[in-house]
JSON list of C-alpha atoms in Angstrom, two decimals:
[
{"chain": "A", "resi": 1, "resn": "MET", "atom": "CA", "xyz": [-62.01, -30.19, -19.42]},
{"chain": "A", "resi": 2, "resn": "ALA", "atom": "CA", "xyz": [-61.89, -27.84, -16.45]},
{"chain": "A", "resi": 3, "resn": "ASP", "atom": "CA", "xyz": [-59.63, -30.31, -14.69]},
{"chain": "A", "resi": 4, "resn": "GLU", "atom": "CA", "xyz": [-57.16, -30.24, -17.58]},
{"chain": "A", "resi": 5, "resn": "THR", "atom": "CA", "xyz": [-56.95, -26.42, -17.53]},
{"chain": "A", "resi": 6, "resn": "GLU", "atom": "CA", "xyz": [-56.26, -26.31, -13.78]},
{"chain": "A", "resi": 7, "resn": "HIS", "atom": "CA", "xyz": [-53.68, -29.08, -14.09]},
{"chain": "A", "resi": 8, "resn": "THR", "atom": "CA", "xyz": [-51.66, -27.26, -16.80]},
{"chain": "A", "resi": 9, "resn": "GLU", "atom": "CA", "xyz": [-51.66, -23.98, -14.85]},
{"chain": "A", "resi": 10, "resn": "VAL", "atom": "CA", "xyz": [-50.29, -25.75, -11.78]},
{"chain": "A", "resi": 11, "resn": "GLU", "atom": "CA", "xyz": [-47.50, -27.40, -13.81]},
{"chain": "A", "resi": 12, "resn": "SER", "atom": "CA", "xyz": [-46.38, -24.12, -15.40]},
{"chain": "A", "resi": 13, "resn": "ALA", "atom": "CA", "xyz": [-45.74, -22.42, -12.04]},
{"chain": "A", "resi": 14, "resn": "PRO", "atom": "CA", "xyz": [-42.74, -24.60, -11.06]},
{"chain": "A", "resi": 15, "resn": "LYS", "atom": "CA", "xyz": [-41.18, -24.03, -14.48]},
{"chain": "A", "resi": 16, "resn": "LYS", "atom": "CA", "xyz": [-41.05, -20.25, -13.86]},
{"chain": "A", "resi": 17, "resn": "GLY", "atom": "CA", "xyz": [-39.31, -20.74, -10.49]},
{"chain": "A", "resi": 18, "resn": "GLY", "atom": "CA", "xyz": [-36.88, -23.19, -12.06]},
{"chain": "A", "resi": 19, "resn": "MET", "atom": "CA", "xyz": [-36.08, -20.75, -14.85]},
{"chain": "A", "resi": 20, "resn": "ILE", "atom": "CA", "xyz": [-35.23, -18.03, -12.34]},
{"chain": "A", "resi": 21, "resn": "LYS", "atom": "CA", "xyz": [-32.83, -20.40, -10.58]},
{"chain": "A", "resi": 22, "resn": "VAL", "atom": "CA", "xyz": [-31.12, -21.17, -13.89]},
{"chain": "A", "resi": 23, "resn": "ILE", "atom": "CA", "xyz": [-30.75, -17.47, -14.74]},
{"chain": "A", "resi": 24, "resn": "VAL", "atom": "CA", "xyz": [-29.36, -16.71, -11.26]},
{"chain": "A", "resi": 25, "resn": "ALA", "atom": "CA", "xyz": [-26.90, -19.61, -11.59]},
{"chain": "A", "resi": 26, "resn": "ILE", "atom": "CA", "xyz": [-25.73, -18.36, -15.01]},
{"chain": "A", "resi": 27, "resn": "VAL", "atom": "CA", "xyz": [-25.28, -14.78, -13.79]},
{"chain": "A", "resi": 28, "resn": "LEU", "atom": "CA", "xyz": [-23.45, -15.98, -10.66]},
{"chain": "A", "resi": 29, "resn": "GLY", "atom": "CA", "xyz": [-21.21, -18.20, -12.80]},
{"chain": "A", "resi": 30, "resn": "LEU", "atom": "CA", "xyz": [-20.37, -15.28, -15.08]},
{"chain": "A", "resi": 31, "resn": "VAL", "atom": "CA", "xyz": [-19.53, -13.00, -12.15]},
{"chain": "A", "resi": 32, "resn": "VAL", "atom": "CA", "xyz": [-17.29, -15.61, -10.52]},
{"chain": "A", "resi": 33, "resn": "GLY", "atom": "CA", "xyz": [-15.68, -16.47, -13.86]},
{"chain": "A", "resi": 34, "resn": "VAL", "atom": "CA", "xyz": [-14.91, -12.87, -14.77]},
{"chain": "A", "resi": 35, "resn": "GLY", "atom": "CA", "xyz": [-13.57, -12.12, -11.27]},
{"chain": "A", "resi": 36, "resn": "GLY", "atom": "CA", "xyz": [-11.39, -15.23, -11.19]},
{"chain": "A", "resi": 37, "resn": "GLY", "atom": "CA", "xyz": [-10.20, -14.69, -14.73]},
{"chain": "A", "resi": 38, "resn": "SER", "atom": "CA", "xyz": [-9.16, -11.11, -14.06]},
{"chain": "A", "resi": 39, "resn": "TYR", "atom": "CA", "xyz": [-7.37, -12.22, -10.89]},
{"chain": "A", "resi": 40, "resn": "VAL", "atom": "CA", "xyz": [-5.35, -14.81, -12.81]},
{"chain": "A", "resi": 41, "resn": "VAL", "atom": "CA", "xyz": [-4.98, -13.16, -16.22]},
{"chain": "A", "resi": 42, "resn": "GLY", "atom": "CA", "xyz": [-4.57, -9.55, -14.99]},
{"chain": "A", "resi": 43, "resn": "PRO", "atom": "CA", "xyz": [-1.07, -10.01, -13.52]},
{"chain": "A", "resi": 44, "resn": "LEU", "atom": "CA", "xyz": [0.04, -11.91, -16.62]},
{"chain": "A", "resi": 45, "resn": "LEU", "atom": "CA", "xyz": [-1.08, -9.06, -18.85]},
{"chain": "A", "resi": 46, "resn": "ALA", "atom": "CA", "xyz": [0.56, -6.52, -16.53]},
{"chain": "A", "resi": 47, "resn": "LYS", "atom": "CA", "xyz": [3.91, -8.32, -16.91]},
{"chain": "A", "resi": 48, "resn": "ARG", "atom": "CA", "xyz": [3.64, -8.11, -20.68]},
{"chain": "A", "resi": 49, "resn": "VAL", "atom": "CA", "xyz": [2.81, -4.40, -20.58]},
{"chain": "A", "resi": 50, "resn": "ALA", "atom": "CA", "xyz": [5.54, -3.55, -18.01]},
{"chain": "A", "resi": 51, "resn": "PRO", "atom": "CA", "xyz": [8.52, -3.73, -20.45]},
{"chain": "A", "resi": 52, "resn": "ALA", "atom": "CA", "xyz": [6.93, -0.89, -22.41]},
{"chain": "A", "resi": 53, "resn": "ASP", "atom": "CA", "xyz": [7.45, 1.29, -19.31]},
{"chain": "A", "resi": 54, "resn": "SER", "atom": "CA", "xyz": [10.28, 3.84, -19.56]},
{"chain": "A", "resi": 55, "resn": "SER", "atom": "CA", "xyz": [12.07, 2.44, -16.49]},
{"chain": "A", "resi": 56, "resn": "ALA", "atom": "CA", "xyz": [12.56, -0.89, -18.26]},
{"chain": "A", "resi": 57, "resn": "GLU", "atom": "CA", "xyz": [14.30, 0.87, -21.14]},
{"chain": "A", "resi": 58, "resn": "GLU", "atom": "CA", "xyz": [16.86, 2.28, -18.70]},
{"chain": "A", "resi": 59, "resn": "GLY", "atom": "CA", "xyz": [17.81, -1.17, -17.42]},
{"chain": "A", "resi": 60, "resn": "GLY", "atom": "CA", "xyz": [15.89, -1.07, -14.14]},
{"chain": "A", "resi": 61, "resn": "GLY", "atom": "CA", "xyz": [12.92, -3.26, -15.04]},
{"chain": "A", "resi": 62, "resn": "ASP", "atom": "CA", "xyz": [14.43, -6.49, -13.71]},
{"chain": "A", "resi": 63, "resn": "LYS", "atom": "CA", "xyz": [15.72, -5.05, -10.44]},
{"chain": "A", "resi": 64, "resn": "GLY", "atom": "CA", "xyz": [12.41, -3.66, -9.25]},
{"chain": "A", "resi": 65, "resn": "GLU", "atom": "CA", "xyz": [13.93, -0.18, -8.98]},
{"chain": "A", "resi": 66, "resn": "HIS", "atom": "CA", "xyz": [14.07, 2.73, -11.37]},
{"chain": "A", "resi": 67, "resn": "GLY", "atom": "CA", "xyz": [17.48, 3.07, -12.94]},
{"chain": "A", "resi": 68, "resn": "LYS", "atom": "CA", "xyz": [20.61, 1.26, -11.84]},
{"chain": "A", "resi": 69, "resn": "LYS", "atom": "CA", "xyz": [21.17, 0.48, -8.19]},
{"chain": "A", "resi": 70, "resn": "GLY", "atom": "CA", "xyz": [22.86, 3.36, -6.36]},
{"chain": "A", "resi": 71, "resn": "GLU", "atom": "CA", "xyz": [22.68, 5.79, -9.28]},
{"chain": "A", "resi": 72, "resn": "GLU", "atom": "CA", "xyz": [20.33, 8.63, -9.96]},
{"chain": "A", "resi": 73, "resn": "LYS", "atom": "CA", "xyz": [18.90, 9.25, -13.43]},
{"chain": "A", "resi": 74, "resn": "LYS", "atom": "CA", "xyz": [21.01, 11.56, -15.50]},
{"chain": "A", "resi": 75, "resn": "GLY", "atom": "CA", "xyz": [20.37, 13.03, -18.89]},
{"chain": "A", "resi": 76, "resn": "GLY", "atom": "CA", "xyz": [17.08, 12.44, -20.60]},
{"chain": "A", "resi": 77, "resn": "LYS", "atom": "CA", "xyz": [14.38, 15.09, -20.64]},
{"chain": "A", "resi": 78, "resn": "GLU", "atom": "CA", "xyz": [14.97, 18.47, -19.06]},
{"chain": "A", "resi": 79, "resn": "GLY", "atom": "CA", "xyz": [13.29, 18.83, -15.67]},
{"chain": "A", "resi": 80, "resn": "ALA", "atom": "CA", "xyz": [12.89, 15.09, -15.13]},
{"chain": "A", "resi": 81, "resn": "ALA", "atom": "CA", "xyz": [13.04, 14.28, -11.43]},
{"chain": "A", "resi": 82, "resn": "ALA", "atom": "CA", "xyz": [15.88, 12.10, -10.21]},
{"chain": "A", "resi": 83, "resn": "VAL", "atom": "CA", "xyz": [14.88, 8.79, -8.71]},
{"chain": "A", "resi": 84, "resn": "MET", "atom": "CA", "xyz": [15.87, 8.52, -5.08]},
{"chain": "A", "resi": 85, "resn": "PRO", "atom": "CA", "xyz": [16.73, 5.18, -3.46]},
{"chain": "A", "resi": 86, "resn": "MET", "atom": "CA", "xyz": [14.05, 4.03, -1.03]},
{"chain": "A", "resi": 87, "resn": "HIS", "atom": "CA", "xyz": [13.94, 2.05, 2.20]},
{"chain": "A", "resi": 88, "resn": "GLN", "atom": "CA", "xyz": [10.62, 0.82, 3.56]},
{"chain": "A", "resi": 89, "resn": "VAL", "atom": "CA", "xyz": [9.71, -0.25, 7.08]},
{"chain": "A", "resi": 90, "resn": "ASP", "atom": "CA", "xyz": [6.45, -2.18, 7.24]},
{"chain": "A", "resi": 91, "resn": "ASN", "atom": "CA", "xyz": [3.92, -2.81, 9.99]},
{"chain": "A", "resi": 92, "resn": "VAL", "atom": "CA", "xyz": [5.19, -0.95, 13.03]},
{"chain": "A", "resi": 93, "resn": "VAL", "atom": "CA", "xyz": [2.50, -1.35, 15.71]},
{"chain": "A", "resi": 94, "resn": "LEU", "atom": "CA", "xyz": [2.44, 0.83, 18.83]},
{"chain": "A", "resi": 95, "resn": "ASN", "atom": "CA", "xyz": [0.16, 2.26, 21.50]},
{"chain": "A", "resi": 96, "resn": "PRO", "atom": "CA", "xyz": [-0.17, 6.06, 21.33]},
{"chain": "A", "resi": 97, "resn": "ALA", "atom": "CA", "xyz": [0.56, 8.13, 24.44]},
{"chain": "A", "resi": 98, "resn": "LYS", "atom": "CA", "xyz": [-2.23, 8.39, 27.03]},
{"chain": "A", "resi": 99, "resn": "SER", "atom": "CA", "xyz": [-4.27, 5.65, 25.34]},
{"chain": "A", "resi": 100, "resn": "GLY", "atom": "CA", "xyz": [-3.94, 3.23, 28.23]},
{"chain": "A", "resi": 101, "resn": "GLY", "atom": "CA", "xyz": [-3.25, 0.41, 25.80]},
{"chain": "A", "resi": 102, "resn": "THR", "atom": "CA", "xyz": [-6.79, 0.55, 24.43]},
{"chain": "A", "resi": 103, "resn": "ARG", "atom": "CA", "xyz": [-5.81, 2.13, 21.09]},
{"chain": "A", "resi": 104, "resn": "PHE", "atom": "CA", "xyz": [-3.07, 1.31, 18.61]},
{"chain": "A", "resi": 105, "resn": "LEU", "atom": "CA", "xyz": [-1.38, 2.69, 15.53]},
{"chain": "A", "resi": 106, "resn": "MET", "atom": "CA", "xyz": [-0.14, 0.48, 12.71]},
{"chain": "A", "resi": 107, "resn": "VAL", "atom": "CA", "xyz": [2.13, 2.39, 10.36]},
{"chain": "A", "resi": 108, "resn": "SER", "atom": "CA", "xyz": [4.43, 1.65, 7.45]},
{"chain": "A", "resi": 109, "resn": "ALA", "atom": "CA", "xyz": [6.98, 4.23, 6.37]},
{"chain": "A", "resi": 110, "resn": "ALA", "atom": "CA", "xyz": [8.98, 4.67, 3.18]},
{"chain": "A", "resi": 111, "resn": "PHE", "atom": "CA", "xyz": [12.13, 6.78, 3.23]},
{"chain": "A", "resi": 112, "resn": "ALA", "atom": "CA", "xyz": [13.45, 8.37, 0.03]},
{"chain": "A", "resi": 113, "resn": "THR", "atom": "CA", "xyz": [17.16, 8.90, 0.56]},
{"chain": "A", "resi": 114, "resn": "LYS", "atom": "CA", "xyz": [19.76, 11.09, -1.15]},
{"chain": "A", "resi": 115, "resn": "ASN", "atom": "CA", "xyz": [21.87, 8.08, -2.17]},
{"chain": "A", "resi": 116, "resn": "GLN", "atom": "CA", "xyz": [22.02, 4.31, -1.96]},
{"chain": "A", "resi": 117, "resn": "GLY", "atom": "CA", "xyz": [24.50, 4.47, 0.93]},
{"chain": "A", "resi": 118, "resn": "VAL", "atom": "CA", "xyz": [21.92, 6.10, 3.21]},
{"chain": "A", "resi": 119, "resn": "ALA", "atom": "CA", "xyz": [19.31, 3.55, 2.13]},
{"chain": "A", "resi": 120, "resn": "ASP", "atom": "CA", "xyz": [21.77, 0.75, 2.94]},
{"chain": "A", "resi": 121, "resn": "ASP", "atom": "CA", "xyz": [22.46, 2.32, 6.36]},
{"chain": "A", "resi": 122, "resn": "LEU", "atom": "CA", "xyz": [18.74, 2.38, 7.13]},
{"chain": "A", "resi": 123, "resn": "LYS", "atom": "CA", "xyz": [18.40, -1.23, 6.02]},
{"chain": "A", "resi": 124, "resn": "SER", "atom": "CA", "xyz": [21.36, -2.43, 8.09]},
{"chain": "A", "resi": 125, "resn": "HIS", "atom": "CA", "xyz": [20.04, -0.57, 11.16]},
{"chain": "A", "resi": 126, "resn": "ASP", "atom": "CA", "xyz": [16.41, -1.64, 10.74]},
{"chain": "A", "resi": 127, "resn": "ALA", "atom": "CA", "xyz": [15.94, -2.39, 14.45]},
{"chain": "A", "resi": 128, "resn": "GLU", "atom": "CA", "xyz": [17.19, 1.08, 15.37]},
{"chain": "A", "resi": 129, "resn": "VAL", "atom": "CA", "xyz": [14.95, 2.69, 12.73]},
{"chain": "A", "resi": 130, "resn": "ARG", "atom": "CA", "xyz": [11.93, 0.85, 14.17]},
{"chain": "A", "resi": 131, "resn": "ASP", "atom": "CA", "xyz": [12.91, 1.89, 17.70]},
{"chain": "A", "resi": 132, "resn": "ILE", "atom": "CA", "xyz": [13.13, 5.56, 16.67]},
{"chain": "A", "resi": 133, "resn": "MET", "atom": "CA", "xyz": [9.73, 5.28, 14.97]},
{"chain": "A", "resi": 134, "resn": "LEU", "atom": "CA", "xyz": [8.26, 3.73, 18.14]},
{"chain": "A", "resi": 135, "resn": "ARG", "atom": "CA", "xyz": [9.77, 6.47, 20.32]},
{"chain": "A", "resi": 136, "resn": "VAL", "atom": "CA", "xyz": [8.66, 9.42, 18.15]},
{"chain": "A", "resi": 137, "resn": "LEU", "atom": "CA", "xyz": [5.21, 8.13, 17.21]},
{"chain": "A", "resi": 138, "resn": "GLY", "atom": "CA", "xyz": [4.55, 6.57, 20.63]},
{"chain": "A", "resi": 139, "resn": "ALA", "atom": "CA", "xyz": [5.03, 9.97, 22.29]},
{"chain": "A", "resi": 140, "resn": "LYS", "atom": "CA", "xyz": [2.05, 11.37, 20.35]},
{"chain": "A", "resi": 141, "resn": "THR", "atom": "CA", "xyz": [-1.55, 11.16, 21.56]},
{"chain": "A", "resi": 142, "resn": "VAL", "atom": "CA", "xyz": [-4.38, 9.75, 19.47]},
{"chain": "A", "resi": 143, "resn": "GLU", "atom": "CA", "xyz": [-5.60, 13.31, 18.86]},
{"chain": "A", "resi": 144, "resn": "GLU", "atom": "CA", "xyz": [-2.18, 14.36, 17.54]},
{"chain": "A", "resi": 145, "resn": "LEU", "atom": "CA", "xyz": [-1.90, 11.31, 15.32]},
{"chain": "A", "resi": 146, "resn": "THR", "atom": "CA", "xyz": [-5.38, 11.71, 13.81]},
{"chain": "A", "resi": 147, "resn": "ASP", "atom": "CA", "xyz": [-5.07, 15.43, 13.06]},
{"chain": "A", "resi": 148, "resn": "PRO", "atom": "CA", "xyz": [-4.16, 15.72, 9.36]},
{"chain": "A", "resi": 149, "resn": "THR", "atom": "CA", "xyz": [-2.65, 19.18, 9.85]},
{"chain": "A", "resi": 150, "resn": "LEU", "atom": "CA", "xyz": [-0.04, 17.68, 12.19]},
{"chain": "A", "resi": 151, "resn": "ARG", "atom": "CA", "xyz": [1.06, 14.95, 9.77]},
{"chain": "A", "resi": 152, "resn": "GLU", "atom": "CA", "xyz": [3.79, 17.03, 8.06]},
{"chain": "A", "resi": 153, "resn": "PRO", "atom": "CA", "xyz": [5.38, 18.25, 11.33]},
{"chain": "A", "resi": 154, "resn": "LEU", "atom": "CA", "xyz": [5.30, 14.62, 12.51]},
{"chain": "A", "resi": 155, "resn": "LYS", "atom": "CA", "xyz": [7.14, 13.53, 9.37]},
{"chain": "A", "resi": 156, "resn": "GLN", "atom": "CA", "xyz": [9.73, 16.30, 9.88]},
{"chain": "A", "resi": 157, "resn": "GLU", "atom": "CA", "xyz": [10.31, 15.24, 13.49]},
{"chain": "A", "resi": 158, "resn": "LEU", "atom": "CA", "xyz": [10.75, 11.62, 12.49]},
{"chain": "A", "resi": 159, "resn": "LYS", "atom": "CA", "xyz": [13.00, 12.60, 9.56]},
{"chain": "A", "resi": 160, "resn": "ALA", "atom": "CA", "xyz": [15.23, 14.70, 11.86]},
{"chain": "A", "resi": 161, "resn": "ALA", "atom": "CA", "xyz": [15.58, 11.83, 14.35]},
{"chain": "A", "resi": 162, "resn": "LEU", "atom": "CA", "xyz": [16.54, 9.41, 11.57]},
{"chain": "A", "resi": 163, "resn": "ASP", "atom": "CA", "xyz": [18.92, 11.89, 9.93]},
{"chain": "A", "resi": 164, "resn": "SER", "atom": "CA", "xyz": [20.84, 12.11, 13.20]},
{"chain": "A", "resi": 165, "resn": "MET", "atom": "CA", "xyz": [21.03, 8.31, 13.29]},
{"chain": "A", "resi": 166, "resn": "VAL", "atom": "CA", "xyz": [22.55, 8.03, 9.80]},
{"chain": "A", "resi": 167, "resn": "GLY", "atom": "CA", "xyz": [24.82, 11.04, 10.46]},
{"chain": "A", "resi": 168, "resn": "SER", "atom": "CA", "xyz": [23.68, 13.04, 7.47]},
{"chain": "A", "resi": 169, "resn": "LYS", "atom": "CA", "xyz": [21.77, 16.31, 7.68]},
{"chain": "A", "resi": 170, "resn": "ASP", "atom": "CA", "xyz": [19.73, 15.68, 4.53]},
{"chain": "A", "resi": 171, "resn": "GLY", "atom": "CA", "xyz": [20.20, 11.92, 4.16]},
{"chain": "A", "resi": 172, "resn": "ILE", "atom": "CA", "xyz": [16.47, 11.34, 4.12]},
{"chain": "A", "resi": 173, "resn": "ARG", "atom": "CA", "xyz": [14.88, 13.52, 1.48]},
{"chain": "A", "resi": 174, "resn": "LYS", "atom": "CA", "xyz": [11.23, 12.50, 1.85]},
{"chain": "A", "resi": 175, "resn": "LEU", "atom": "CA", "xyz": [9.16, 10.41, 4.21]},
{"chain": "A", "resi": 176, "resn": "TYR", "atom": "CA", "xyz": [5.94, 8.70, 3.17]},
{"chain": "A", "resi": 177, "resn": "PHE", "atom": "CA", "xyz": [3.31, 6.84, 5.20]},
{"chain": "A", "resi": 178, "resn": "PRO", "atom": "CA", "xyz": [1.79, 4.31, 2.77]},
{"chain": "A", "resi": 179, "resn": "GLN", "atom": "CA", "xyz": [-0.10, 2.79, 5.73]},
{"chain": "A", "resi": 180, "resn": "PHE", "atom": "CA", "xyz": [-1.33, 4.75, 8.74]},
{"chain": "A", "resi": 181, "resn": "VAL", "atom": "CA", "xyz": [-4.15, 3.04, 10.65]},
{"chain": "A", "resi": 182, "resn": "ILE", "atom": "CA", "xyz": [-5.40, 4.04, 14.09]},
{"chain": "A", "resi": 183, "resn": "GLN", "atom": "CA", "xyz": [-7.82, 1.75, 15.93]}
]
């Protein structure tokens, strides 16, 4: 009888370890399923919700821009900001001044313009825009580029250089850096 008691205790130990593996597999399956489902279903739900957005009611939902191309919003609520046409330049990579090629800056810039004509000029002169960005940003040291207090003056300098290129004093209304990575 003592042999039977020892034998049943030994058999129950592997069952506990097996149960843990099953629970871990179920939890892992749920995590992967929820993550994958949200990756696939999330964008589909976002497309269904997007037409409820106010920009879709104004006819701009299909174009990917707010409002009609080349026009600013007019009418509507008092104090509503006008939508400015945008031009974006992605992934400009350069070596900052005095870095000896050991450091680099990768930056993307978005330019909000006063009208669609200025945005079209920037788009048609993309190589020149990139060259101006390389010249202005490449003249700055790593210390100047990493100092957050110098970011606005840097934007103003870049904006002024691009305004002279398009031949309009206030052609570029705002400049944004959606990506600004220094390594």
